[in-house]
Amino acid sequence: MIGAFISAFCVGCIVLGTLYILAPKGNLSKAASYAFSLAFLCLVLFTVGKLQNIDFPGIKEGSEDYSNERLSAASAQMIFSEALASQKINFSKITVFTDKSQSGGISITKVLVYTDASYEQVNSVIGSSIYEVVVVNG
């Protein structure tokens, strides 16, 4: 259904463009230009009016709940991984533990890093007073 409106709009533009090129020059040029502009405006308004009545399948209206703990933990894990990699600290795995508060917020409680680096090196890159950093050597 959308394809029909798009193709009709394109065909209308091509026809109007061709007629504009074929319009006489001279005294009738301004009148023909005005008529073609008016026809183009009607075409655009008609197409927009018809597109507003289309029901798009698969598009949900409403808000989503973005307070997913797993998504937040995965995002934090990627950020910590990039921070450690940028400081050339090798690690095999990072695990982020989160907690959901009563107000709906998500906070990081613990970050577990499997690496051969020292605790001080890891803590200097990703450490915070908000969460605990645990380094597992191995």
Short mmCIF file of C-alpha atoms in Angstrom, two decimals:
data_model
loop_
_atom_site.label_atom_id
_atom_site.label_comp_id
_atom_site.label_asym_id
_atom_site.label_seq_id
_atom_site.Cartn_x
_atom_site.Cartn_y
_atom_site.Cartn_z
CA MET A 1 0.00 0.00 0.00
CA ILE A 2 2.84 2.38 0.80
CA GLY A 3 4.55 1.36 -2.43
CA ALA A 4 1.48 2.43 -4.41
CA PHE A 5 1.54 5.91 -2.88
CA ILE A 6 5.26 6.29 -3.38
CA SER A 7 5.06 5.21 -7.01
CA ALA A 8 2.07 7.52 -7.60
CA PHE A 9 3.99 10.41 -6.10
CA CYS A 10 7.05 9.67 -8.24
CA VAL A 11 4.98 9.33 -11.42
CA GLY A 12 3.19 12.58 -10.60
CA CYS A 13 6.52 14.36 -10.14
CA ILE A 14 7.84 13.00 -13.43
CA VAL A 15 4.69 14.02 -15.32
CA LEU A 16 4.67 17.51 -13.81
CA GLY A 17 8.40 17.90 -14.51
CA THR A 18 7.92 16.85 -18.14
CA LEU A 19 5.00 19.24 -18.57
CA TYR A 20 7.05 22.05 -17.01
CA ILE A 21 9.84 21.46 -19.53
CA LEU A 22 7.31 21.41 -22.39
CA ALA A 23 5.53 24.56 -21.16
CA PRO A 24 5.61 27.49 -23.57
CA LYS A 25 8.07 30.29 -23.02
CA GLY A 26 7.05 33.90 -22.91
CA ASN A 27 3.80 35.33 -21.56
CA LEU A 28 2.26 31.94 -20.70
CA SER A 29 5.37 30.76 -18.89
CA LYS A 30 4.43 32.30 -15.55
CA ALA A 31 0.83 31.05 -15.69
CA ALA A 32 1.94 27.53 -16.65
CA SER A 33 4.58 27.58 -13.92
CA TYR A 34 1.93 28.67 -11.39
CA ALA A 35 -0.47 25.92 -12.52
CA PHE A 36 2.22 23.24 -12.31
CA SER A 37 3.30 24.44 -8.87
CA LEU A 38 -0.30 24.33 -7.70
CA ALA A 39 -0.72 20.81 -9.13
CA PHE A 40 2.50 19.70 -7.40
CA LEU A 41 1.31 21.14 -4.08
CA CYS A 42 -2.01 19.28 -4.44
CA LEU A 43 -0.12 16.07 -5.25
CA VAL A 44 2.05 16.42 -2.15
CA LEU A 45 -0.89 17.22 0.13
CA PHE A 46 -2.95 14.35 -1.27
CA THR A 47 -0.09 11.90 -0.81
CA VAL A 48 0.64 13.06 2.74
CA GLY A 49 -3.06 12.90 3.61
CA LYS A 50 -3.35 9.34 2.36
CA LEU A 51 -0.14 8.24 4.11
CA GLN A 52 -1.46 9.42 7.48
CA ASN A 53 -4.35 6.95 7.24
CA ILE A 54 -2.06 3.95 6.76
CA ASP A 55 -1.68 1.56 9.68
CA PHE A 56 1.95 0.48 9.83
CA PRO A 57 2.15 -3.12 11.03
CA GLY A 58 4.76 -4.01 13.58
CA ILE A 59 5.21 -0.52 14.96
CA LYS A 60 4.30 -0.33 18.62
CA GLU A 61 3.09 2.85 20.17
CA GLY A 62 3.88 3.36 23.80
CA SER A 63 6.87 3.35 26.04
CA GLU A 64 9.16 0.46 26.69
CA ASP A 65 10.67 -0.45 30.02
CA TYR A 66 14.41 0.09 29.62
CA SER A 67 15.21 -0.91 33.19
CA ASN A 68 16.45 -4.35 32.18
CA GLU A 69 19.21 -5.44 34.52
CA ARG A 70 20.85 -7.78 32.01
CA LEU A 71 21.05 -5.02 29.40
CA SER A 72 22.58 -2.63 31.90
CA ALA A 73 25.09 -5.25 33.04
CA ALA A 74 26.06 -6.04 29.45
CA SER A 75 26.55 -2.34 28.69
CA ALA A 76 28.70 -1.87 31.78
CA GLN A 77 30.69 -4.99 30.88
CA MET A 78 31.47 -3.57 27.42
CA ILE A 79 32.55 -0.25 28.91
CA PHE A 80 34.81 -1.93 31.47
CA SER A 81 36.27 -4.18 28.74
CA GLU A 82 37.11 -1.18 26.56
CA ALA A 83 38.64 0.69 29.51
CA LEU A 84 40.87 -2.24 30.45
CA ALA A 85 41.84 -2.92 26.83
CA SER A 86 42.77 0.74 26.31
CA GLN A 87 45.18 0.46 29.26
CA LYS A 88 46.57 -2.80 27.82
CA ILE A 89 45.38 -4.90 30.75
CA ASN A 90 44.73 -8.44 29.55
CA PHE A 91 41.73 -10.23 31.01
CA SER A 92 39.78 -13.35 30.18
CA LYS A 93 36.38 -12.44 31.57
CA ILE A 94 34.46 -9.63 33.24
CA THR A 95 31.28 -10.23 35.22
CA VAL A 96 29.12 -7.31 36.35
CA PHE A 97 26.63 -7.73 39.19
CA THR A 98 23.73 -5.30 39.38
CA ASP A 99 20.90 -4.54 41.77
CA LYS A 100 17.54 -2.95 41.03
CA SER A 101 16.35 -0.38 43.56
CA GLN A 102 12.76 0.15 44.64
CA SER A 103 12.55 3.33 42.57
CA GLY A 104 13.40 1.35 39.42
CA GLY A 105 17.03 2.40 39.09
CA ILE A 106 19.79 -0.09 38.39
CA SER A 107 23.15 0.13 40.11
CA ILE A 108 26.35 -1.85 39.82
CA THR A 109 27.24 -3.67 43.04
CA LYS A 110 30.31 -5.70 42.06
CA VAL A 111 32.68 -6.13 39.11
CA LEU A 112 34.55 -9.41 38.87
CA VAL A 113 37.63 -9.36 36.60
CA TYR A 114 39.59 -12.51 35.67
CA THR A 115 43.11 -11.30 34.88
CA ASP A 116 46.79 -11.73 35.66
CA ALA A 117 47.13 -8.02 36.43
CA SER A 118 47.26 -6.76 39.98
CA TYR A 119 44.29 -5.42 41.88
CA GLU A 120 45.84 -1.95 41.94
CA GLN A 121 46.17 -1.84 38.13
CA VAL A 122 42.58 -2.93 37.55
CA ASN A 123 41.16 -0.71 40.29
CA SER A 124 42.98 2.33 38.93
CA VAL A 125 41.18 1.87 35.60
CA ILE A 126 37.66 0.78 36.53
CA GLY A 127 37.49 1.25 40.31
CA SER A 128 34.83 3.31 42.04
CA SER A 129 33.54 3.92 45.55
CA ILE A 130 30.04 2.95 44.34
CA TYR A 131 30.80 -0.70 43.60
CA GLU A 132 33.32 -3.35 44.62
CA VAL A 133 36.05 -4.49 42.23
CA VAL A 134 37.23 -8.08 42.67
CA VAL A 135 40.27 -9.34 40.77
CA VAL A 136 40.64 -13.09 40.27
CA ASN A 137 44.15 -14.09 39.22
CA GLY A 138 44.29 -17.12 37.06
#
